[in-house]
PDB file of C-alpha atoms in Angstrom:
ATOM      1  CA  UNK A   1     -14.891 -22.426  -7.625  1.00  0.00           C
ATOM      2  CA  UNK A   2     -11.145 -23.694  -6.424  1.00  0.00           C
ATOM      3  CA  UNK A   3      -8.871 -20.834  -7.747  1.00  0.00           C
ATOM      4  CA  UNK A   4      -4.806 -20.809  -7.782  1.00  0.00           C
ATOM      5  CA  UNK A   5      -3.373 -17.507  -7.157  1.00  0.00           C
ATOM      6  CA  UNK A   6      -1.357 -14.854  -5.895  1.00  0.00           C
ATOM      7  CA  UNK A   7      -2.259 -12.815  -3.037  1.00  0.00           C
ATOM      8  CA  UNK A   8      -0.861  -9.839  -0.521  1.00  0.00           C
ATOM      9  CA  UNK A   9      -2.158  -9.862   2.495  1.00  0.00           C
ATOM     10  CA  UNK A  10      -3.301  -6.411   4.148  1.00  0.00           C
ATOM     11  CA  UNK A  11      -4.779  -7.170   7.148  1.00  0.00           C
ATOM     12  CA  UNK A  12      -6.042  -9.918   9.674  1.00  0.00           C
ATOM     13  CA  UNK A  13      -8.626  -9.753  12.324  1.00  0.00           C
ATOM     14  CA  UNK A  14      -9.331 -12.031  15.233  1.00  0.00           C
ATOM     15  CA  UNK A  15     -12.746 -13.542  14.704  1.00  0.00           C
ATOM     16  CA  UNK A  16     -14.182 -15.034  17.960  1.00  0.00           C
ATOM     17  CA  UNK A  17     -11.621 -17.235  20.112  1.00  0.00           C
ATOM     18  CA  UNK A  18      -9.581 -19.007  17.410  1.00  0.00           C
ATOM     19  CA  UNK A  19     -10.760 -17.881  14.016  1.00  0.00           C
ATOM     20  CA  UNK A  20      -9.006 -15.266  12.015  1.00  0.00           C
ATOM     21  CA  UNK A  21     -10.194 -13.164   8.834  1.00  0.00           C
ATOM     22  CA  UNK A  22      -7.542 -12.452   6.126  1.00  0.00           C
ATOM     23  CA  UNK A  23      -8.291  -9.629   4.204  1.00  0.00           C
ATOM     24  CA  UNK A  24      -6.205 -10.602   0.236  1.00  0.00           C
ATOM     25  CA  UNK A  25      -5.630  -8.461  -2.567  1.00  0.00           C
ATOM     26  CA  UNK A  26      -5.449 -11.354  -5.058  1.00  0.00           C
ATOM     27  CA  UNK A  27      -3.995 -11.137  -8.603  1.00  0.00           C
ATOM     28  CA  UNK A  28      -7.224 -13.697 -10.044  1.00  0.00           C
ATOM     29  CA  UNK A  29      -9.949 -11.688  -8.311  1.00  0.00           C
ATOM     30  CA  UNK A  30      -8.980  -8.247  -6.769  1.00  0.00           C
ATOM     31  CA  UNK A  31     -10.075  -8.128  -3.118  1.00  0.00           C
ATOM     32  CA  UNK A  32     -10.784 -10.881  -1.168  1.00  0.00           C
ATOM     33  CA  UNK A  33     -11.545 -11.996   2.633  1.00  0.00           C
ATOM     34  CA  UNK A  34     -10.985 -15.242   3.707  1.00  0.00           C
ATOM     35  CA  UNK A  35     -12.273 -16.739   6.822  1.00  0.00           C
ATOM     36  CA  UNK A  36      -9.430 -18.826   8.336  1.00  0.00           C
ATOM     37  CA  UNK A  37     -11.282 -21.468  11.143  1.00  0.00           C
ATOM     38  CA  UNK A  38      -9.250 -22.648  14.406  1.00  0.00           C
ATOM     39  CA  UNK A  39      -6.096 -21.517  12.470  1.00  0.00           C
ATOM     40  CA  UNK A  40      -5.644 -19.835  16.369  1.00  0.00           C
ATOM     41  CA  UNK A  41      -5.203 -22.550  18.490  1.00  0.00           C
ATOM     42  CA  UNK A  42      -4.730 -25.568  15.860  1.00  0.00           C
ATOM     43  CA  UNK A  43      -1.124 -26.920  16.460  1.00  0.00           C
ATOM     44  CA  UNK A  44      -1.593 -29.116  13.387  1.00  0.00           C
ATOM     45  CA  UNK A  45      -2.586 -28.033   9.825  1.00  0.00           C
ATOM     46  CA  UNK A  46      -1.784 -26.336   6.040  1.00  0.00           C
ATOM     47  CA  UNK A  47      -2.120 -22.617   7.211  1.00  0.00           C
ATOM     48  CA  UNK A  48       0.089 -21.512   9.631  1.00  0.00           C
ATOM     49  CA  UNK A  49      -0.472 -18.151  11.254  1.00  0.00           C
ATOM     50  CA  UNK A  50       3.252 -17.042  10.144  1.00  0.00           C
ATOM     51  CA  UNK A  51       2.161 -16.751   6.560  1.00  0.00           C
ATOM     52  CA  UNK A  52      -0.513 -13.977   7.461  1.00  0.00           C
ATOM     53  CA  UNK A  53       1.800 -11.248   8.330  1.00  0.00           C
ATOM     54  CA  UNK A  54       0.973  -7.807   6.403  1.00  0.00           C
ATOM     55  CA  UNK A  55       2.375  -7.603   2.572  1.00  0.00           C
ATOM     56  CA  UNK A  56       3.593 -11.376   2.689  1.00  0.00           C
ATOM     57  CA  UNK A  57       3.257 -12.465  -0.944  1.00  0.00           C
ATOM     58  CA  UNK A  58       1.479 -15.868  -1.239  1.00  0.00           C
ATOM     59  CA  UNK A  59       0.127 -18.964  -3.281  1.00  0.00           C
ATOM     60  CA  UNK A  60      -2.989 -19.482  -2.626  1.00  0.00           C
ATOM     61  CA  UNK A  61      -5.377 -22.437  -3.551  1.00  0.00           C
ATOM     62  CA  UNK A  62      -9.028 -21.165  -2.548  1.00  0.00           C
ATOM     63  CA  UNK A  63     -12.713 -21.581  -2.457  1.00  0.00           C
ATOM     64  CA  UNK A  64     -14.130 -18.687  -4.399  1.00  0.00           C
ATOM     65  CA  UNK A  65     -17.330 -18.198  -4.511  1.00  0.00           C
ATOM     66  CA  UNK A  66     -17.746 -14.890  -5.064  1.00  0.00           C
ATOM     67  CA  UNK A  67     -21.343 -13.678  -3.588  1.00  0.00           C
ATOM     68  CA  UNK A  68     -20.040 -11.135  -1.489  1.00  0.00           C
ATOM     69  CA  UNK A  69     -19.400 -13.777   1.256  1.00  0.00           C
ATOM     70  CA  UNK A  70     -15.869 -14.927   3.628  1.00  0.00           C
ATOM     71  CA  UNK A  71     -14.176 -17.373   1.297  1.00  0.00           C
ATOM     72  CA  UNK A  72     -11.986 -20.302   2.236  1.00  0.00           C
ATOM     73  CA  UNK A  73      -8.363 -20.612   1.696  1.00  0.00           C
ATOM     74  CA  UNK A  74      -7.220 -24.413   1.352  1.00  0.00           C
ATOM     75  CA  UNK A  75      -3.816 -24.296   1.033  1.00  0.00           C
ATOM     76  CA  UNK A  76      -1.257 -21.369   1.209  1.00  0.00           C
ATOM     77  CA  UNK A  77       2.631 -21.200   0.934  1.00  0.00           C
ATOM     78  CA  UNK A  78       4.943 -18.041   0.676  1.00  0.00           C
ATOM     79  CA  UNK A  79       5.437 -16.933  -2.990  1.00  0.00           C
ATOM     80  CA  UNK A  80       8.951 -14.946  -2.531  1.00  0.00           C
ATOM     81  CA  UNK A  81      10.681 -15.596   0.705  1.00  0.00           C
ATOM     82  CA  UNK A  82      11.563 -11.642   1.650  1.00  0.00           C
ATOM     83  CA  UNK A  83      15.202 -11.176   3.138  1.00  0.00           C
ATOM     84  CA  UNK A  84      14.588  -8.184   4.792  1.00  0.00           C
ATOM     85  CA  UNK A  85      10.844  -6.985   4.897  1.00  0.00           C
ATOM     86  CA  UNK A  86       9.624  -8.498   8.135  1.00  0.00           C
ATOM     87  CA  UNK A  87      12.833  -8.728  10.250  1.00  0.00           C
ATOM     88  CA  UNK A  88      14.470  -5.233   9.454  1.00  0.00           C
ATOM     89  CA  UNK A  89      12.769  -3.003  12.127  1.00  0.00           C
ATOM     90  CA  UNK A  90      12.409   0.077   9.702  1.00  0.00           C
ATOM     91  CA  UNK A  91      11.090  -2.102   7.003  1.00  0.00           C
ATOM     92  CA  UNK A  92       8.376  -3.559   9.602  1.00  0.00           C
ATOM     93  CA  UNK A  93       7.429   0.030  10.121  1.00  0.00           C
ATOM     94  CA  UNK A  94       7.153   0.636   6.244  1.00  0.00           C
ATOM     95  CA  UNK A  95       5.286  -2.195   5.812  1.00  0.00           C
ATOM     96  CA  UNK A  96       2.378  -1.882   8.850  1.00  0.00           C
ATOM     97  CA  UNK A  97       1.995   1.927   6.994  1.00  0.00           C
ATOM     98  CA  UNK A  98       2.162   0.700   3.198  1.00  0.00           C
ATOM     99  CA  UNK A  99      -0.399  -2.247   4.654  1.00  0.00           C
ATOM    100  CA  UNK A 100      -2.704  -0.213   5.941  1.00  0.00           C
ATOM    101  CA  UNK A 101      -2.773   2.501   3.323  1.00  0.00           C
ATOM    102  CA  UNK A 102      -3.112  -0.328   0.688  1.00  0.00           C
ATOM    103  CA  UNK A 103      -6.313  -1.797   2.357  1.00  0.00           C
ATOM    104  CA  UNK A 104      -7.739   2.051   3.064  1.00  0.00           C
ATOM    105  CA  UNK A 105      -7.404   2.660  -0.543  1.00  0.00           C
ATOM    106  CA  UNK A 106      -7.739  -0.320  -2.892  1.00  0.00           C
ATOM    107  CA  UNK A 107     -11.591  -1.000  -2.785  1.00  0.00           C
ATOM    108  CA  UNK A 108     -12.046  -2.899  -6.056  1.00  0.00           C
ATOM    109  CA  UNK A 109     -13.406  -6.517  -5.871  1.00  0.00           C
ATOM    110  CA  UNK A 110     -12.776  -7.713  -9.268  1.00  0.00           C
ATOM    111  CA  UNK A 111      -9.490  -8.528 -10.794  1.00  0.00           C
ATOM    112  CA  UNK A 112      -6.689  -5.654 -11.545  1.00  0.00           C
ATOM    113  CA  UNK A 113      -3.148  -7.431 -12.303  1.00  0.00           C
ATOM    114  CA  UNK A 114      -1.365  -4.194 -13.327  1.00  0.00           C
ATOM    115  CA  UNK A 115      -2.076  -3.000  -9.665  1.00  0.00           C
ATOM    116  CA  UNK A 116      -1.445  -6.599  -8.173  1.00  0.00           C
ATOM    117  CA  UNK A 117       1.986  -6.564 -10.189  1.00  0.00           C
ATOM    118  CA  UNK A 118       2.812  -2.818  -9.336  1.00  0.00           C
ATOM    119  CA  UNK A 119       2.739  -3.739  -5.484  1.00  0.00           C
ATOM    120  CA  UNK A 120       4.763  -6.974  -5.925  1.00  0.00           C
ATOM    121  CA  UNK A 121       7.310  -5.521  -7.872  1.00  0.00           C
ATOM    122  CA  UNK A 122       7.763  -2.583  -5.391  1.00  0.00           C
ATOM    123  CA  UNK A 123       7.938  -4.990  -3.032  1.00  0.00           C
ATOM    124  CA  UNK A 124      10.667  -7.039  -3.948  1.00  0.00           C
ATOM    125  CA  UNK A 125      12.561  -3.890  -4.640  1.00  0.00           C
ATOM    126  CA  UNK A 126      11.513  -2.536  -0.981  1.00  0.00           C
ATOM    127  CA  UNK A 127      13.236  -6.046   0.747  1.00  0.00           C
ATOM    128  CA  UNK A 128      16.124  -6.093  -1.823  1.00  0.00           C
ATOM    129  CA  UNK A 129      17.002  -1.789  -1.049  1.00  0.00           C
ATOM    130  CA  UNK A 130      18.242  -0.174   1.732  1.00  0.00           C
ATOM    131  CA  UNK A 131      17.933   3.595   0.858  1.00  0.00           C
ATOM    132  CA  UNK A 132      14.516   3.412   1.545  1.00  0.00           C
ATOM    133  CA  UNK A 133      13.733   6.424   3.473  1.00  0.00           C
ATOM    134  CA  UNK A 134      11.549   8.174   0.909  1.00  0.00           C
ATOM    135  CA  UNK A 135      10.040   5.036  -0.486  1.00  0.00           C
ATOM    136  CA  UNK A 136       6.470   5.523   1.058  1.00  0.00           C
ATOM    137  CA  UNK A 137       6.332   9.100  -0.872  1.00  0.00           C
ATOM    138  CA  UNK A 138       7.104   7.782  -4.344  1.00  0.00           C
ATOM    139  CA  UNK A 139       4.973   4.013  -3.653  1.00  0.00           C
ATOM    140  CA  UNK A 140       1.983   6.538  -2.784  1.00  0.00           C
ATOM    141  CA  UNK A 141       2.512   8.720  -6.204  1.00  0.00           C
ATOM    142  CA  UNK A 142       2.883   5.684  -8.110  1.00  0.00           C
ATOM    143  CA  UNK A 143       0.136   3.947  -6.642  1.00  0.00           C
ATOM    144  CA  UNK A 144      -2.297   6.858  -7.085  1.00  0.00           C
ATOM    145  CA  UNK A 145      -2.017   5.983 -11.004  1.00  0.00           C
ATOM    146  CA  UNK A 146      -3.655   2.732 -10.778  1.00  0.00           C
ATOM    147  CA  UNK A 147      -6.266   4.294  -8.134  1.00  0.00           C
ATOM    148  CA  UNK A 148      -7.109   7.056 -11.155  1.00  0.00           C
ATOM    149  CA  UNK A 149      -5.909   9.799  -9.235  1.00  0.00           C
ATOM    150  CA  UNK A 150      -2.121  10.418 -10.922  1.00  0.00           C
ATOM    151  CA  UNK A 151      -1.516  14.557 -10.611  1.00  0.00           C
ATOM    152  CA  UNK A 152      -1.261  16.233 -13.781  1.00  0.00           C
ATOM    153  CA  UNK A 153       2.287  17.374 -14.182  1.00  0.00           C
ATOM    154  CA  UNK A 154       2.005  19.143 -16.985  1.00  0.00           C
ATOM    155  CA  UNK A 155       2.815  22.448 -15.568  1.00  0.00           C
ATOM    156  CA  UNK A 156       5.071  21.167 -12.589  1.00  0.00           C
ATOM    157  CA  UNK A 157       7.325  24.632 -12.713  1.00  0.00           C
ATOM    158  CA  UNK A 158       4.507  26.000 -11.468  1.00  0.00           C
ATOM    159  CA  UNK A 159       4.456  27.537  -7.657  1.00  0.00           C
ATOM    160  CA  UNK A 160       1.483  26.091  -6.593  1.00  0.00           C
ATOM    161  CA  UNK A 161      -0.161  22.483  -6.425  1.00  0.00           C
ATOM    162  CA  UNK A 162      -3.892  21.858  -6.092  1.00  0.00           C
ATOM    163  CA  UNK A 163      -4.836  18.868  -4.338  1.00  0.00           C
ATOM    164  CA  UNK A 164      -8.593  18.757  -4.818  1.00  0.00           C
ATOM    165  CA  UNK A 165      -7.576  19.054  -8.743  1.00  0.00           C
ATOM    166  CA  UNK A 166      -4.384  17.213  -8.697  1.00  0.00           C
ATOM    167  CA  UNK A 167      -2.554  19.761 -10.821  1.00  0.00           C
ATOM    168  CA  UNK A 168       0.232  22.481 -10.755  1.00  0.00           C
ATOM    169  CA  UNK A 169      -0.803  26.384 -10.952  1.00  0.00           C
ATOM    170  CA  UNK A 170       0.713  29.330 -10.728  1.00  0.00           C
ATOM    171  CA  UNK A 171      -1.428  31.125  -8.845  1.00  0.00           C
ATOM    172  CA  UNK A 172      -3.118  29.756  -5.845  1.00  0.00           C
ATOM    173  CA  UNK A 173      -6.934  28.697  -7.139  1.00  0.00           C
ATOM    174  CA  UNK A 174      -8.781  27.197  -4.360  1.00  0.00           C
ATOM    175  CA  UNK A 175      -9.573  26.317  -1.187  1.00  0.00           C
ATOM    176  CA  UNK A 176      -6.909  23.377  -1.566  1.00  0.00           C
ATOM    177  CA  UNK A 177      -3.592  25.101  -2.567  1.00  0.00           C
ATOM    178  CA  UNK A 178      -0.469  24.540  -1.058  1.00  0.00           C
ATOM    179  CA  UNK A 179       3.115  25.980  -1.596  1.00  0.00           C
ATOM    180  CA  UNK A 180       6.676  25.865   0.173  1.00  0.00           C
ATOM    181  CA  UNK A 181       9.412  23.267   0.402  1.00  0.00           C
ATOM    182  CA  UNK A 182       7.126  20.422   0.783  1.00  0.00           C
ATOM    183  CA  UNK A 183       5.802  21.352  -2.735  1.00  0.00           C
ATOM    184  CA  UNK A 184       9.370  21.160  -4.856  1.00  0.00           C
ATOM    185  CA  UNK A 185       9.929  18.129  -2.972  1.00  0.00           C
ATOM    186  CA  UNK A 186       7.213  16.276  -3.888  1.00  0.00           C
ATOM    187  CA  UNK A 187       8.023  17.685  -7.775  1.00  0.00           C
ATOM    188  CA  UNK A 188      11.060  15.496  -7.505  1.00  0.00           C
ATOM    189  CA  UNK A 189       9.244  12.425  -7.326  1.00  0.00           C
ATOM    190  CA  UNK A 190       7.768  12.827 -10.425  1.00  0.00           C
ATOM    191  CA  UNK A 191       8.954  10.926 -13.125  1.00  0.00           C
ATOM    192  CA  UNK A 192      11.343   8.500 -11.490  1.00  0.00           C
ATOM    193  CA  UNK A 193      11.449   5.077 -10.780  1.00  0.00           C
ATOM    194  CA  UNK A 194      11.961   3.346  -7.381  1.00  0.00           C
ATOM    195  CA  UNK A 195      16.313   3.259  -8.371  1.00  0.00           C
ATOM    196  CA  UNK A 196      16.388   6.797  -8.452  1.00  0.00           C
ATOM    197  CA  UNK A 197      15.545   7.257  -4.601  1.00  0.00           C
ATOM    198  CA  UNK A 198      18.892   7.200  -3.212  1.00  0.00           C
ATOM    199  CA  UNK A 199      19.236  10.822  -5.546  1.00  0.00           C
ATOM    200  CA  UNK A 200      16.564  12.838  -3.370  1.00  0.00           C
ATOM    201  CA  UNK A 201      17.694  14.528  -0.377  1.00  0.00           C
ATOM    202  CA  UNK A 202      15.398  15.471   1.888  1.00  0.00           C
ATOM    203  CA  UNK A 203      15.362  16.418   5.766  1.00  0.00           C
ATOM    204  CA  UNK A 204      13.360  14.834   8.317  1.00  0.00           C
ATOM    205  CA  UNK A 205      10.678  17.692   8.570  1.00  0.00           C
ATOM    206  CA  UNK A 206      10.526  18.018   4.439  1.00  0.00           C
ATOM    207  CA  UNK A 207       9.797  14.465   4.304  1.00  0.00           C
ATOM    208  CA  UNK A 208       7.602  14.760   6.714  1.00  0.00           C
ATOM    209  CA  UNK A 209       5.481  17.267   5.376  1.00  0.00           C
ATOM    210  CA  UNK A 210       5.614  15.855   1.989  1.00  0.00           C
ATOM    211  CA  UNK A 211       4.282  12.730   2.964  1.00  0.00           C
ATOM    212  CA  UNK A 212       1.649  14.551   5.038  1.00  0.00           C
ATOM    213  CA  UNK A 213       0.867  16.535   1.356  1.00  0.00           C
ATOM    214  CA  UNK A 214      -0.005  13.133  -0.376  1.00  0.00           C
ATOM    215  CA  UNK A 215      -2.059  11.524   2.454  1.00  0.00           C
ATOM    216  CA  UNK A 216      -4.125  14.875   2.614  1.00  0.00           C
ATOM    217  CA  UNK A 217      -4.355  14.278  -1.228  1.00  0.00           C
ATOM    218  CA  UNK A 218      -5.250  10.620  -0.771  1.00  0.00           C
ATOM    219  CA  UNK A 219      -8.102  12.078   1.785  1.00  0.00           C
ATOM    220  CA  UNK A 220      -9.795  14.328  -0.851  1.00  0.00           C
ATOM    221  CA  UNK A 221      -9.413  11.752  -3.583  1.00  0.00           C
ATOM    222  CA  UNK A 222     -10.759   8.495  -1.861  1.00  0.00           C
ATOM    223  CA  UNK A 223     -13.611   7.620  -0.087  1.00  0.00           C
ATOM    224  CA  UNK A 224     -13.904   7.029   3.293  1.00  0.00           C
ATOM    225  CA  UNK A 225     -10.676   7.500   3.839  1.00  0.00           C
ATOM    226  CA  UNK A 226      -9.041   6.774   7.011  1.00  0.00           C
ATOM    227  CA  UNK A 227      -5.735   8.239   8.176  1.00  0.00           C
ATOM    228  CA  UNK A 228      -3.317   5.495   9.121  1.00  0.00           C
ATOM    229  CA  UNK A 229      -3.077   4.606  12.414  1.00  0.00           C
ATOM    230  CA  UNK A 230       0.739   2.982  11.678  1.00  0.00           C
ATOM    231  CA  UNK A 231       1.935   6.547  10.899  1.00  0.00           C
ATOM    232  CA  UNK A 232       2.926   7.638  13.718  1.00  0.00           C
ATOM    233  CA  UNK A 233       5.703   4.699  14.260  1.00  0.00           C
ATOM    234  CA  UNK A 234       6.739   5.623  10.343  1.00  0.00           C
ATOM    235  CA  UNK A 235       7.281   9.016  11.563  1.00  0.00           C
ATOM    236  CA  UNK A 236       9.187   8.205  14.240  1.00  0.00           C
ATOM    237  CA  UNK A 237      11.660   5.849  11.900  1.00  0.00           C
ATOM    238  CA  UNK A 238      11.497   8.080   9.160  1.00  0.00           C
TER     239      UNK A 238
END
Protein backbone atom coordinates (compact mmCIF):
# COMPACT_ATOMS: atom_id res chain seq x y z
CA UNK A 1 0.00 0.00 0.00
CA UNK A 2 1.69 3.58 -1.18
CA UNK A 3 1.34 5.73 2.04
CA UNK A 4 2.12 9.71 2.38
CA UNK A 5 3.55 10.63 5.60
CA UNK A 6 5.61 12.08 8.13
CA UNK A 7 8.53 10.46 9.53
CA UNK A 8 11.73 11.04 12.09
CA UNK A 9 14.38 9.23 11.42
CA UNK A 10 16.33 7.43 14.41
CA UNK A 11 18.80 5.53 13.00
CA UNK A 12 20.54 4.13 9.75
CA UNK A 13 22.61 1.11 9.23
CA UNK A 14 24.91 0.14 6.41
CA UNK A 15 23.47 -2.94 4.77
CA UNK A 16 26.08 -4.77 2.60
CA UNK A 17 28.30 -2.42 0.24
CA UNK A 18 25.80 0.26 -0.84
CA UNK A 19 22.48 -0.40 0.79
CA UNK A 20 21.33 1.39 3.86
CA UNK A 21 18.37 0.58 6.41
CA UNK A 22 16.39 3.59 7.81
CA UNK A 23 14.86 2.90 10.87
CA UNK A 24 11.28 5.77 10.80
CA UNK A 25 9.04 6.60 13.46
CA UNK A 26 6.19 7.55 11.09
CA UNK A 27 3.09 9.59 12.07
CA UNK A 28 0.63 6.98 9.58
CA UNK A 29 2.10 3.78 11.02
CA UNK A 30 4.35 4.07 14.19
CA UNK A 31 7.68 2.32 13.55
CA UNK A 32 8.97 1.58 10.44
CA UNK A 33 12.30 0.26 8.59
CA UNK A 34 12.91 0.97 5.26
CA UNK A 35 15.42 -0.69 3.12
CA UNK A 36 17.10 2.04 1.01
CA UNK A 37 19.00 0.01 -2.23
CA UNK A 38 22.36 1.53 -3.84
CA UNK A 39 21.31 4.84 -2.13
CA UNK A 40 25.44 4.39 -1.17
CA UNK A 41 27.13 4.73 -4.18
CA UNK A 42 24.18 6.00 -6.62
CA UNK A 43 25.25 9.56 -7.79
CA UNK A 44 21.83 9.90 -9.41
CA UNK A 45 18.37 9.46 -7.77
CA UNK A 46 15.15 10.75 -5.35
CA UNK A 47 16.83 9.80 -1.95
CA UNK A 48 19.79 11.40 -1.14
CA UNK A 49 21.81 10.19 1.81
CA UNK A 50 21.66 13.91 3.38
CA UNK A 51 18.03 13.46 4.24
CA UNK A 52 18.83 10.38 6.60
CA UNK A 53 20.58 12.19 9.29
CA UNK A 54 19.12 11.35 12.95
CA UNK A 55 15.73 13.40 13.96
CA UNK A 56 15.46 14.98 10.33
CA UNK A 57 11.71 15.43 9.91
CA UNK A 58 10.50 14.12 6.49
CA UNK A 59 7.75 13.51 3.73
CA UNK A 60 7.68 10.40 2.87
CA UNK A 61 5.82 8.56 -0.04
CA UNK A 62 6.28 4.67 0.75
CA UNK A 63 5.56 1.10 0.04
CA UNK A 64 3.89 -0.25 3.13
CA UNK A 65 3.22 -3.41 3.39
CA UNK A 66 3.16 -4.08 6.70
CA UNK A 67 4.07 -8.00 7.35
CA UNK A 68 6.78 -7.38 9.55
CA UNK A 69 9.12 -6.97 6.51
CA UNK A 70 11.92 -3.82 5.21
CA UNK A 71 9.60 -1.48 3.37
CA UNK A 72 10.45 0.81 0.49
CA UNK A 73 10.60 4.49 0.56
CA UNK A 74 9.87 6.08 -3.02
CA UNK A 75 10.25 9.45 -2.59
CA UNK A 76 11.41 11.60 0.44
CA UNK A 77 11.95 15.43 0.95
CA UNK A 78 12.68 17.39 4.27
CA UNK A 79 9.42 18.42 6.07
CA UNK A 80 10.89 21.55 8.19
CA UNK A 81 14.25 22.73 7.09
CA UNK A 82 16.00 22.98 10.86
CA UNK A 83 18.23 26.22 11.32
CA UNK A 84 20.20 24.99 13.90
CA UNK A 85 19.76 21.18 14.78
CA UNK A 86 22.40 19.57 12.61
CA UNK A 87 25.04 22.34 12.24
CA UNK A 88 25.17 23.70 15.93
CA UNK A 89 27.79 21.31 17.50
CA UNK A 90 25.88 21.07 20.93
CA UNK A 91 22.65 20.51 19.19
CA UNK A 92 24.38 17.54 17.08
CA UNK A 93 25.29 16.13 20.44
CA UNK A 94 21.59 16.50 21.72
CA UNK A 95 20.34 15.06 18.88
CA UNK A 96 22.75 11.63 18.41
CA UNK A 97 21.51 11.18 22.46
CA UNK A 98 17.67 12.17 21.97
CA UNK A 99 18.08 9.72 18.62
CA UNK A 100 19.20 7.01 20.20
CA UNK A 101 17.11 7.12 23.34
CA UNK A 102 14.03 7.58 21.02
CA UNK A 103 14.76 4.31 19.03
CA UNK A 104 15.80 2.37 22.57
CA UNK A 105 12.48 3.29 23.85
CA UNK A 106 9.65 3.71 21.34
CA UNK A 107 8.88 0.00 20.36
CA UNK A 108 5.32 0.36 19.07
CA UNK A 109 4.63 -0.61 15.38
CA UNK A 110 1.27 0.76 14.88
CA UNK A 111 0.31 4.34 14.61
CA UNK A 112 0.62 6.90 17.78
CA UNK A 113 0.30 10.69 16.44
CA UNK A 114 0.20 12.26 19.94
CA UNK A 115 3.79 10.77 20.38
CA UNK A 116 4.76 11.51 16.63
CA UNK A 117 3.50 15.23 17.29
CA UNK A 118 5.11 15.47 20.87
CA UNK A 119 8.66 14.80 19.25
CA UNK A 120 8.10 17.21 16.32
CA UNK A 121 6.97 19.89 18.29
CA UNK A 122 9.94 19.56 20.75
CA UNK A 123 11.86 19.57 17.97
CA UNK A 124 11.17 22.62 16.33
CA UNK A 125 11.40 24.26 19.69
CA UNK A 126 14.95 22.42 20.27
CA UNK A 127 16.38 24.17 16.64
CA UNK A 128 14.47 27.47 17.28
CA UNK A 129 16.10 27.71 21.43
CA UNK A 130 19.30 28.24 22.59
CA UNK A 131 19.02 27.69 26.42
CA UNK A 132 18.97 24.24 25.86
CA UNK A 133 21.18 22.80 28.40
CA UNK A 134 18.56 20.94 30.42
CA UNK A 135 16.39 20.06 27.49
CA UNK A 136 17.26 16.24 27.41
CA UNK A 137 15.96 16.06 31.26
CA UNK A 138 12.54 17.59 30.66
CA UNK A 139 12.16 15.80 26.68
CA UNK A 140 12.82 12.44 28.77
CA UNK A 141 9.99 13.34 31.58
CA UNK A 142 7.72 14.39 28.98
CA UNK A 143 8.30 11.62 26.80
CA UNK A 144 7.87 9.01 29.55
CA UNK A 145 4.00 10.09 29.44
CA UNK A 146 3.35 8.80 26.08
CA UNK A 147 5.65 5.60 26.93
CA UNK A 148 3.02 5.02 30.13
CA UNK A 149 5.57 5.55 32.56
CA UNK A 150 4.79 9.49 33.76
CA UNK A 151 5.90 9.57 37.80
CA UNK A 152 3.16 10.21 40.05
CA UNK A 153 3.67 13.63 41.51
CA UNK A 154 1.20 13.67 43.74
CA UNK A 155 3.28 13.84 46.78
CA UNK A 156 6.39 15.65 45.14
CA UNK A 157 7.29 17.49 48.73
CA UNK A 158 8.16 14.36 49.63
CA UNK A 159 12.09 13.45 50.43
CA UNK A 160 12.28 10.51 48.60
CA UNK A 161 11.52 9.27 44.91
CA UNK A 162 11.00 5.63 43.95
CA UNK A 163 12.01 4.71 40.63
CA UNK A 164 10.79 1.14 40.32
CA UNK A 165 7.24 2.82 41.41
CA UNK A 166 7.62 6.13 39.84
CA UNK A 167 6.35 8.03 42.87
CA UNK A 168 7.42 10.44 45.73
CA UNK A 169 7.67 9.04 49.51
CA UNK A 170 8.67 10.16 52.47
CA UNK A 171 10.37 7.53 53.72
CA UNK A 172 12.70 5.48 51.71
CA UNK A 173 10.52 2.10 50.62
CA UNK A 174 12.59 -0.05 48.50
CA UNK A 175 15.35 -1.30 46.99
CA UNK A 176 15.03 1.69 44.38
CA UNK A 177 15.00 4.93 46.51
CA UNK A 178 16.99 7.76 45.91
CA UNK A 179 17.42 11.21 47.69
CA UNK A 180 19.81 14.38 47.53
CA UNK A 181 20.15 17.29 45.14
CA UNK A 182 19.59 15.30 42.11
CA UNK A 183 16.08 14.55 43.57
CA UNK A 184 14.71 18.44 44.04
CA UNK A 185 16.14 18.98 40.77
CA UNK A 186 14.41 16.69 38.91
CA UNK A 187 11.05 18.03 41.07
CA UNK A 188 11.55 21.19 39.10
CA UNK A 189 10.85 19.72 35.92
CA UNK A 190 7.63 18.80 36.78
CA UNK A 191 4.94 20.66 35.50
CA UNK A 192 6.60 22.96 33.00
CA UNK A 193 6.74 23.31 29.52
CA UNK A 194 9.83 23.38 27.24
CA UNK A 195 9.73 27.82 27.66
CA UNK A 196 10.25 27.52 31.15
CA UNK A 197 13.88 25.95 30.83
CA UNK A 198 15.88 28.97 30.78
CA UNK A 199 14.29 29.34 34.78
CA UNK A 200 16.19 26.11 36.15
CA UNK A 201 19.59 26.48 37.35
CA UNK A 202 21.48 23.73 37.68
CA UNK A 203 25.38 22.88 37.90
CA UNK A 204 27.18 20.63 35.72
CA UNK A 205 27.37 17.65 38.28
CA UNK A 206 23.40 18.22 39.34
CA UNK A 207 22.54 17.92 35.83
CA UNK A 208 24.48 15.31 35.51
CA UNK A 209 23.18 13.20 38.05
CA UNK A 210 19.70 14.10 37.30
CA UNK A 211 19.86 12.97 33.96
CA UNK A 212 21.64 9.82 35.16
CA UNK A 213 18.26 9.51 37.73
CA UNK A 214 15.85 9.34 34.64
CA UNK A 215 17.91 6.99 32.39
CA UNK A 216 18.21 4.58 35.49
CA UNK A 217 14.35 5.12 35.59
CA UNK A 218 14.01 4.56 31.86
CA UNK A 219 16.15 1.15 32.60
CA UNK A 220 13.64 -0.27 35.16
CA UNK A 221 10.65 0.88 33.17
CA UNK A 222 11.51 -0.39 29.56
CA UNK A 223 12.51 -3.41 28.16
CA UNK A 224 15.62 -4.24 26.94
CA UNK A 225 16.87 -1.24 27.54
CA UNK A 226 20.14 -0.14 26.37
CA UNK A 227 22.16 2.72 27.85
CA UNK A 228 23.10 5.21 25.16
CA UNK A 229 26.18 4.94 23.71
CA UNK A 230 25.96 8.98 22.54
CA UNK A 231 26.03 9.90 26.27
CA UNK A 232 29.13 10.24 26.89
CA UNK A 233 29.72 13.18 24.12
CA UNK A 234 26.30 14.80 25.82
CA UNK A 235 28.14 14.74 28.97
CA UNK A 236 30.98 16.20 27.82
CA UNK A 237 28.81 19.30 26.13
CA UNK A 238 26.51 19.40 28.81
Amino acid sequence: MEVTTKGIVFSTIKYGEADLIVHCFTESDGLKSYLLRRILTARKGKLKMSLFQPLMLLELVAIHKNKGTLERIKEAKVAHPFKSLHANVSKSGMVLFLAEMLKNSIQEEEKNRELFQYIENALLWLDEHDAIANFHILFLLKLSAYLGFYPDASNIESQYFNLSEGNFQESPFGTYCEEGLKVEALKGFFGIDFDALPQIKLTKKVRLETLDLMLRYYQLHIQSYKRPKSLLVLNQLY
